[in-house]
Amino acid sequence: NNYPKGSDVYGHLFKINELYSSICNGTFYPIYSPNWYNSIELFRYWPATSYYFYVFIMFFSGMCPYHNY
């Protein structure tokens, strides 16, 4: 089984994908997402630095976060 383990892994992968999509659309720091807990801030409790690092890797690999994991 190659799927990530942990109770919050898919939440982090969602944030990575959301950040990647918003950067591709020209927004470099998305504050809200309509799909994230009734539009609460994406990076309220976790700093965005590690997510930007992962998005940087995604730009060079061209893969979605689920395949990169």
PDB file of N, CA and C in Angstrom:
ATOM      1  N   ASN A   1       0.835  -1.170   0.000  1.00  0.00           N
ATOM      2  CA  ASN A   1       0.000   0.000   0.000  1.00  0.00           C
ATOM      3  C   ASN A   1       0.887   1.243   0.000  1.00  0.00           C
ATOM      4  N   ASN A   2       0.843   2.027  -1.047  1.00  0.00           N
ATOM      5  CA  ASN A   2       1.692   3.203  -1.183  1.00  0.00           C
ATOM      6  C   ASN A   2       1.023   4.496  -0.757  1.00  0.00           C
ATOM      7  N   TYR A   3      -0.181   4.437  -0.234  1.00  0.00           N
ATOM      8  CA  TYR A   3      -0.865   5.654   0.168  1.00  0.00           C
ATOM      9  C   TYR A   3      -0.269   6.184   1.470  1.00  0.00           C
ATOM     10  N   PRO A   4      -0.239   7.514   1.632  1.00  0.00           N
ATOM     11  CA  PRO A   4       0.320   8.091   2.862  1.00  0.00           C
ATOM     12  C   PRO A   4      -0.504   7.714   4.076  1.00  0.00           C
ATOM     13  N   LYS A   5       0.164   7.625   5.191  1.00  0.00           N
ATOM     14  CA  LYS A   5      -0.501   7.266   6.442  1.00  0.00           C
ATOM     15  C   LYS A   5      -0.542   8.478   7.358  1.00  0.00           C
ATOM     16  N   GLY A   6      -1.518   8.544   8.200  1.00  0.00           N
ATOM     17  CA  GLY A   6      -1.662   9.652   9.126  1.00  0.00           C
ATOM     18  C   GLY A   6      -3.044  10.253   9.013  1.00  0.00           C
ATOM     19  N   SER A   7      -3.494  10.848  10.092  1.00  0.00           N
ATOM     20  CA  SER A   7      -4.858  11.362  10.109  1.00  0.00           C
ATOM     21  C   SER A   7      -5.012  12.690   9.371  1.00  0.00           C
ATOM     22  N   ASP A   8      -3.947  13.466   9.214  1.00  0.00           N
ATOM     23  CA  ASP A   8      -4.090  14.767   8.576  1.00  0.00           C
ATOM     24  C   ASP A   8      -3.305  14.912   7.274  1.00  0.00           C
ATOM     25  N   VAL A   9      -2.776  13.831   6.762  1.00  0.00           N
ATOM     26  CA  VAL A   9      -1.952  13.892   5.554  1.00  0.00           C
ATOM     27  C   VAL A   9      -2.752  14.420   4.367  1.00  0.00           C
ATOM     28  N   TYR A  10      -3.967  13.961   4.202  1.00  0.00           N
ATOM     29  CA  TYR A  10      -4.749  14.387   3.050  1.00  0.00           C
ATOM     30  C   TYR A  10      -5.135  15.857   3.140  1.00  0.00           C
ATOM     31  N   GLY A  11      -5.266  16.387   4.335  1.00  0.00           N
ATOM     32  CA  GLY A  11      -5.495  17.820   4.493  1.00  0.00           C
ATOM     33  C   GLY A  11      -4.303  18.633   4.014  1.00  0.00           C
ATOM     34  N   HIS A  12      -3.094  18.167   4.342  1.00  0.00           N
ATOM     35  CA  HIS A  12      -1.891  18.858   3.885  1.00  0.00           C
ATOM     36  C   HIS A  12      -1.729  18.736   2.370  1.00  0.00           C
ATOM     37  N   LEU A  13      -2.032  17.569   1.828  1.00  0.00           N
ATOM     38  CA  LEU A  13      -1.963  17.394   0.379  1.00  0.00           C
ATOM     39  C   LEU A  13      -2.982  18.284  -0.341  1.00  0.00           C
ATOM     40  N   PHE A  14      -4.143  18.458   0.270  1.00  0.00           N
ATOM     41  CA  PHE A  14      -5.137  19.361  -0.301  1.00  0.00           C
ATOM     42  C   PHE A  14      -4.603  20.787  -0.337  1.00  0.00           C
ATOM     43  N   LYS A  15      -3.967  21.229   0.755  1.00  0.00           N
ATOM     44  CA  LYS A  15      -3.421  22.585   0.803  1.00  0.00           C
ATOM     45  C   LYS A  15      -2.320  22.774  -0.240  1.00  0.00           C
ATOM     46  N   ILE A  16      -1.502  21.758  -0.426  1.00  0.00           N
ATOM     47  CA  ILE A  16      -0.452  21.835  -1.444  1.00  0.00           C
ATOM     48  C   ILE A  16      -1.075  21.983  -2.827  1.00  0.00           C
ATOM     49  N   ASN A  17      -2.070  21.189  -3.119  1.00  0.00           N
ATOM     50  CA  ASN A  17      -2.735  21.244  -4.414  1.00  0.00           C
ATOM     51  C   ASN A  17      -3.444  22.583  -4.605  1.00  0.00           C
ATOM     52  N   GLU A  18      -4.058  23.092  -3.560  1.00  0.00           N
ATOM     53  CA  GLU A  18      -4.748  24.381  -3.631  1.00  0.00           C
ATOM     54  C   GLU A  18      -3.756  25.519  -3.866  1.00  0.00           C
ATOM     55  N   LEU A  19      -2.620  25.479  -3.187  1.00  0.00           N
ATOM     56  CA  LEU A  19      -1.588  26.490  -3.373  1.00  0.00           C
ATOM     57  C   LEU A  19      -1.017  26.430  -4.785  1.00  0.00           C
ATOM     58  N   TYR A  20      -0.755  25.237  -5.265  1.00  0.00           N
ATOM     59  CA  TYR A  20      -0.245  25.056  -6.632  1.00  0.00           C
ATOM     60  C   TYR A  20      -1.221  25.622  -7.655  1.00  0.00           C
ATOM     61  N   SER A  21      -2.488  25.308  -7.504  1.00  0.00           N
ATOM     62  CA  SER A  21      -3.507  25.786  -8.444  1.00  0.00           C
ATOM     63  C   SER A  21      -3.623  27.304  -8.406  1.00  0.00           C
ATOM     64  N   SER A  22      -3.571  27.876  -7.209  1.00  0.00           N
ATOM     65  CA  SER A  22      -3.715  29.325  -7.124  1.00  0.00           C
ATOM     66  C   SER A  22      -2.492  30.043  -7.682  1.00  0.00           C
ATOM     67  N   ILE A  23      -1.285  29.490  -7.499  1.00  0.00           N
ATOM     68  CA  ILE A  23      -0.092  30.094  -8.084  1.00  0.00           C
ATOM     69  C   ILE A  23      -0.165  30.026  -9.610  1.00  0.00           C
ATOM     70  N   CYS A  24      -0.642  28.915 -10.143  1.00  0.00           N
ATOM     71  CA  CYS A  24      -0.804  28.797 -11.602  1.00  0.00           C
ATOM     72  C   CYS A  24      -1.811  29.807 -12.136  1.00  0.00           C
ATOM     73  N   ASN A  25      -2.755  30.219 -11.286  1.00  0.00           N
ATOM     74  CA  ASN A  25      -3.756  31.209 -11.694  1.00  0.00           C
ATOM     75  C   ASN A  25      -3.351  32.639 -11.345  1.00  0.00           C
ATOM     76  N   GLY A  26      -2.149  32.838 -10.792  1.00  0.00           N
ATOM     77  CA  GLY A  26      -1.657  34.181 -10.537  1.00  0.00           C
ATOM     78  C   GLY A  26      -1.782  34.687  -9.120  1.00  0.00           C
ATOM     79  N   THR A  27      -2.338  33.908  -8.205  1.00  0.00           N
ATOM     80  CA  THR A  27      -2.450  34.304  -6.802  1.00  0.00           C
ATOM     81  C   THR A  27      -1.371  33.572  -6.026  1.00  0.00           C
ATOM     82  N   PHE A  28      -0.402  34.317  -5.508  1.00  0.00           N
ATOM     83  CA  PHE A  28       0.746  33.676  -4.870  1.00  0.00           C
ATOM     84  C   PHE A  28       0.554  33.386  -3.393  1.00  0.00           C
ATOM     85  N   TYR A  29      -0.489  33.922  -2.782  1.00  0.00           N
ATOM     86  CA  TYR A  29      -0.799  33.580  -1.391  1.00  0.00           C
ATOM     87  C   TYR A  29      -2.309  33.524  -1.233  1.00  0.00           C
ATOM     88  N   PRO A  30      -2.895  32.356  -1.448  1.00  0.00           N
ATOM     89  CA  PRO A  30      -4.353  32.242  -1.288  1.00  0.00           C
ATOM     90  C   PRO A  30      -4.729  32.308   0.192  1.00  0.00           C
ATOM     91  N   ILE A  31      -5.671  33.137   0.501  1.00  0.00           N
ATOM     92  CA  ILE A  31      -6.079  33.270   1.901  1.00  0.00           C
ATOM     93  C   ILE A  31      -7.215  32.310   2.204  1.00  0.00           C
ATOM     94  N   TYR A  32      -8.204  32.259   1.330  1.00  0.00           N
ATOM     95  CA  TYR A  32      -9.373  31.418   1.560  1.00  0.00           C
ATOM     96  C   TYR A  32      -9.550  30.420   0.428  1.00  0.00           C
ATOM     97  N   SER A  33     -10.207  29.323   0.764  1.00  0.00           N
ATOM     98  CA  SER A  33     -10.633  28.357  -0.235  1.00  0.00           C
ATOM     99  C   SER A  33     -12.071  27.964   0.093  1.00  0.00           C
ATOM    100  N   PRO A  34     -12.951  27.981  -0.880  1.00  0.00           N
ATOM    101  CA  PRO A  34     -14.339  27.611  -0.594  1.00  0.00           C
ATOM    102  C   PRO A  34     -14.484  26.132  -0.220  1.00  0.00           C
ATOM    103  N   ASN A  35     -13.475  25.336  -0.490  1.00  0.00           N
ATOM    104  CA  ASN A  35     -13.543  23.903  -0.192  1.00  0.00           C
ATOM    105  C   ASN A  35     -12.874  23.532   1.132  1.00  0.00           C
ATOM    106  N   TRP A  36     -12.384  24.493   1.879  1.00  0.00           N
ATOM    107  CA  TRP A  36     -11.640  24.188   3.101  1.00  0.00           C
ATOM    108  C   TRP A  36     -12.413  24.670   4.316  1.00  0.00           C
ATOM    109  N   TYR A  37     -13.095  23.787   5.007  1.00  0.00           N
ATOM    110  CA  TYR A  37     -13.789  24.073   6.267  1.00  0.00           C
ATOM    111  C   TYR A  37     -14.565  25.382   6.241  1.00  0.00           C
ATOM    112  N   ASN A  38     -15.512  25.490   5.355  1.00  0.00           N
ATOM    113  CA  ASN A  38     -16.358  26.678   5.224  1.00  0.00           C
ATOM    114  C   ASN A  38     -15.554  27.952   5.009  1.00  0.00           C
ATOM    115  N   SER A  39     -14.532  27.876   4.211  1.00  0.00           N
ATOM    116  CA  SER A  39     -13.700  29.006   3.794  1.00  0.00           C
ATOM    117  C   SER A  39     -12.845  29.604   4.903  1.00  0.00           C
ATOM    118  N   ILE A  40     -12.423  28.809   5.859  1.00  0.00           N
ATOM    119  CA  ILE A  40     -11.468  29.284   6.862  1.00  0.00           C
ATOM    120  C   ILE A  40     -10.111  29.464   6.178  1.00  0.00           C
ATOM    121  N   GLU A  41      -9.240  30.285   6.732  1.00  0.00           N
ATOM    122  CA  GLU A  41      -7.937  30.523   6.114  1.00  0.00           C
ATOM    123  C   GLU A  41      -7.160  29.216   5.976  1.00  0.00           C
ATOM    124  N   LEU A  42      -6.529  29.044   4.825  1.00  0.00           N
ATOM    125  CA  LEU A  42      -5.785  27.811   4.560  1.00  0.00           C
ATOM    126  C   LEU A  42      -4.581  27.660   5.487  1.00  0.00           C
ATOM    127  N   PHE A  43      -3.899  28.752   5.735  1.00  0.00           N
ATOM    128  CA  PHE A  43      -2.649  28.674   6.493  1.00  0.00           C
ATOM    129  C   PHE A  43      -2.773  29.371   7.840  1.00  0.00           C
ATOM    130  N   ARG A  44      -3.871  29.181   8.501  1.00  0.00           N
ATOM    131  CA  ARG A  44      -4.095  29.802   9.808  1.00  0.00           C
ATOM    132  C   ARG A  44      -3.227  29.145  10.878  1.00  0.00           C
ATOM    133  N   TYR A  45      -3.145  27.847  10.901  1.00  0.00           N
ATOM    134  CA  TYR A  45      -2.440  27.145  11.972  1.00  0.00           C
ATOM    135  C   TYR A  45      -1.099  26.561  11.543  1.00  0.00           C
ATOM    136  N   TRP A  46      -0.888  26.403  10.260  1.00  0.00           N
ATOM    137  CA  TRP A  46       0.375  25.874   9.747  1.00  0.00           C
ATOM    138  C   TRP A  46       1.015  26.919   8.847  1.00  0.00           C
ATOM    139  N   PRO A  47       2.277  27.253   9.029  1.00  0.00           N
ATOM    140  CA  PRO A  47       2.914  28.232   8.152  1.00  0.00           C
ATOM    141  C   PRO A  47       3.034  27.697   6.724  1.00  0.00           C
ATOM    142  N   ALA A  48       2.978  28.602   5.782  1.00  0.00           N
ATOM    143  CA  ALA A  48       2.930  28.199   4.373  1.00  0.00           C
ATOM    144  C   ALA A  48       4.292  27.867   3.779  1.00  0.00           C
ATOM    145  N   THR A  49       5.376  28.086   4.497  1.00  0.00           N
ATOM    146  CA  THR A  49       6.716  27.901   3.938  1.00  0.00           C
ATOM    147  C   THR A  49       6.947  26.490   3.422  1.00  0.00           C
ATOM    148  N   SER A  50       6.602  25.497   4.190  1.00  0.00           N
ATOM    149  CA  SER A  50       6.820  24.114   3.749  1.00  0.00           C
ATOM    150  C   SER A  50       5.946  23.764   2.552  1.00  0.00           C
ATOM    151  N   TYR A  51       4.776  24.349   2.462  1.00  0.00           N
ATOM    152  CA  TYR A  51       3.907  24.108   1.314  1.00  0.00           C
ATOM    153  C   TYR A  51       4.504  24.715   0.049  1.00  0.00           C
ATOM    154  N   TYR A  52       5.100  25.892   0.178  1.00  0.00           N
ATOM    155  CA  TYR A  52       5.758  26.510  -0.983  1.00  0.00           C
ATOM    156  C   TYR A  52       6.926  25.661  -1.460  1.00  0.00           C
ATOM    157  N   PHE A  53       7.654  25.073  -0.540  1.00  0.00           N
ATOM    158  CA  PHE A  53       8.755  24.184  -0.914  1.00  0.00           C
ATOM    159  C   PHE A  53       8.229  23.011  -1.742  1.00  0.00           C
ATOM    160  N   TYR A  54       7.149  22.425  -1.309  1.00  0.00           N
ATOM    161  CA  TYR A  54       6.574  21.285  -2.018  1.00  0.00           C
ATOM    162  C   TYR A  54       6.037  21.704  -3.385  1.00  0.00           C
ATOM    163  N   VAL A  55       5.415  22.885  -3.463  1.00  0.00           N
ATOM    164  CA  VAL A  55       4.912  23.392  -4.736  1.00  0.00           C
ATOM    165  C   VAL A  55       6.074  23.648  -5.693  1.00  0.00           C
ATOM    166  N   PHE A  56       7.185  24.145  -5.175  1.00  0.00           N
ATOM    167  CA  PHE A  56       8.382  24.355  -5.980  1.00  0.00           C
ATOM    168  C   PHE A  56       8.830  23.034  -6.607  1.00  0.00           C
ATOM    169  N   ILE A  57       8.813  21.965  -5.842  1.00  0.00           N
ATOM    170  CA  ILE A  57       9.149  20.640  -6.358  1.00  0.00           C
ATOM    171  C   ILE A  57       8.138  20.203  -7.419  1.00  0.00           C
ATOM    172  N   MET A  58       6.871  20.513  -7.195  1.00  0.00           N
ATOM    173  CA  MET A  58       5.830  20.134  -8.154  1.00  0.00           C
ATOM    174  C   MET A  58       6.034  20.815  -9.502  1.00  0.00           C
ATOM    175  N   PHE A  59       6.480  22.074  -9.499  1.00  0.00           N
ATOM    176  CA  PHE A  59       6.698  22.777 -10.758  1.00  0.00           C
ATOM    177  C   PHE A  59       7.747  22.071 -11.608  1.00  0.00           C
ATOM    178  N   PHE A  60       8.763  21.504 -10.980  1.00  0.00           N
ATOM    179  CA  PHE A  60       9.817  20.832 -11.730  1.00  0.00           C
ATOM    180  C   PHE A  60       9.482  19.394 -12.085  1.00  0.00           C
ATOM    181  N   SER A  61       8.703  18.733 -11.253  1.00  0.00           N
ATOM    182  CA  SER A  61       8.362  17.337 -11.540  1.00  0.00           C
ATOM    183  C   SER A  61       7.129  17.227 -12.434  1.00  0.00           C
ATOM    184  N   GLY A  62       6.214  18.202 -12.345  1.00  0.00           N
ATOM    185  CA  GLY A  62       5.007  18.178 -13.158  1.00  0.00           C
ATOM    186  C   GLY A  62       3.972  17.179 -12.694  1.00  0.00           C
ATOM    187  N   MET A  63       4.083  16.723 -11.462  1.00  0.00           N
ATOM    188  CA  MET A  63       3.148  15.721 -10.952  1.00  0.00           C
ATOM    189  C   MET A  63       2.277  16.315  -9.856  1.00  0.00           C
ATOM    190  N   CYS A  64       1.158  15.669  -9.589  1.00  0.00           N
ATOM    191  CA  CYS A  64       0.274  16.112  -8.514  1.00  0.00           C
ATOM    192  C   CYS A  64       0.852  15.657  -7.174  1.00  0.00           C
ATOM    193  N   PRO A  65       0.411  16.235  -6.068  1.00  0.00           N
ATOM    194  CA  PRO A  65       1.002  15.905  -4.772  1.00  0.00           C
ATOM    195  C   PRO A  65       0.825  14.441  -4.361  1.00  0.00           C
ATOM    196  N   TYR A  66      -0.235  13.801  -4.824  1.00  0.00           N
ATOM    197  CA  TYR A  66      -0.454  12.406  -4.445  1.00  0.00           C
ATOM    198  C   TYR A  66       0.587  11.487  -5.077  1.00  0.00           C
ATOM    199  N   HIS A  67       1.039  11.833  -6.283  1.00  0.00           N
ATOM    200  CA  HIS A  67       2.067  11.014  -6.935  1.00  0.00           C
ATOM    201  C   HIS A  67       3.453  11.351  -6.414  1.00  0.00           C
ATOM    202  N   ASN A  68       3.678  12.599  -6.033  1.00  0.00           N
ATOM    203  CA  ASN A  68       4.985  12.993  -5.510  1.00  0.00           C
ATOM    204  C   ASN A  68       5.259  12.410  -4.137  1.00  0.00           C
ATOM    205  N   TYR A  69       4.203  12.155  -3.371  1.00  0.00           N
ATOM    206  CA  TYR A  69       4.389  11.634  -2.019  1.00  0.00           C
ATOM    207  C   TYR A  69       4.952  10.253  -2.133  1.00  0.00           C
TER     208      TYR A  69
END
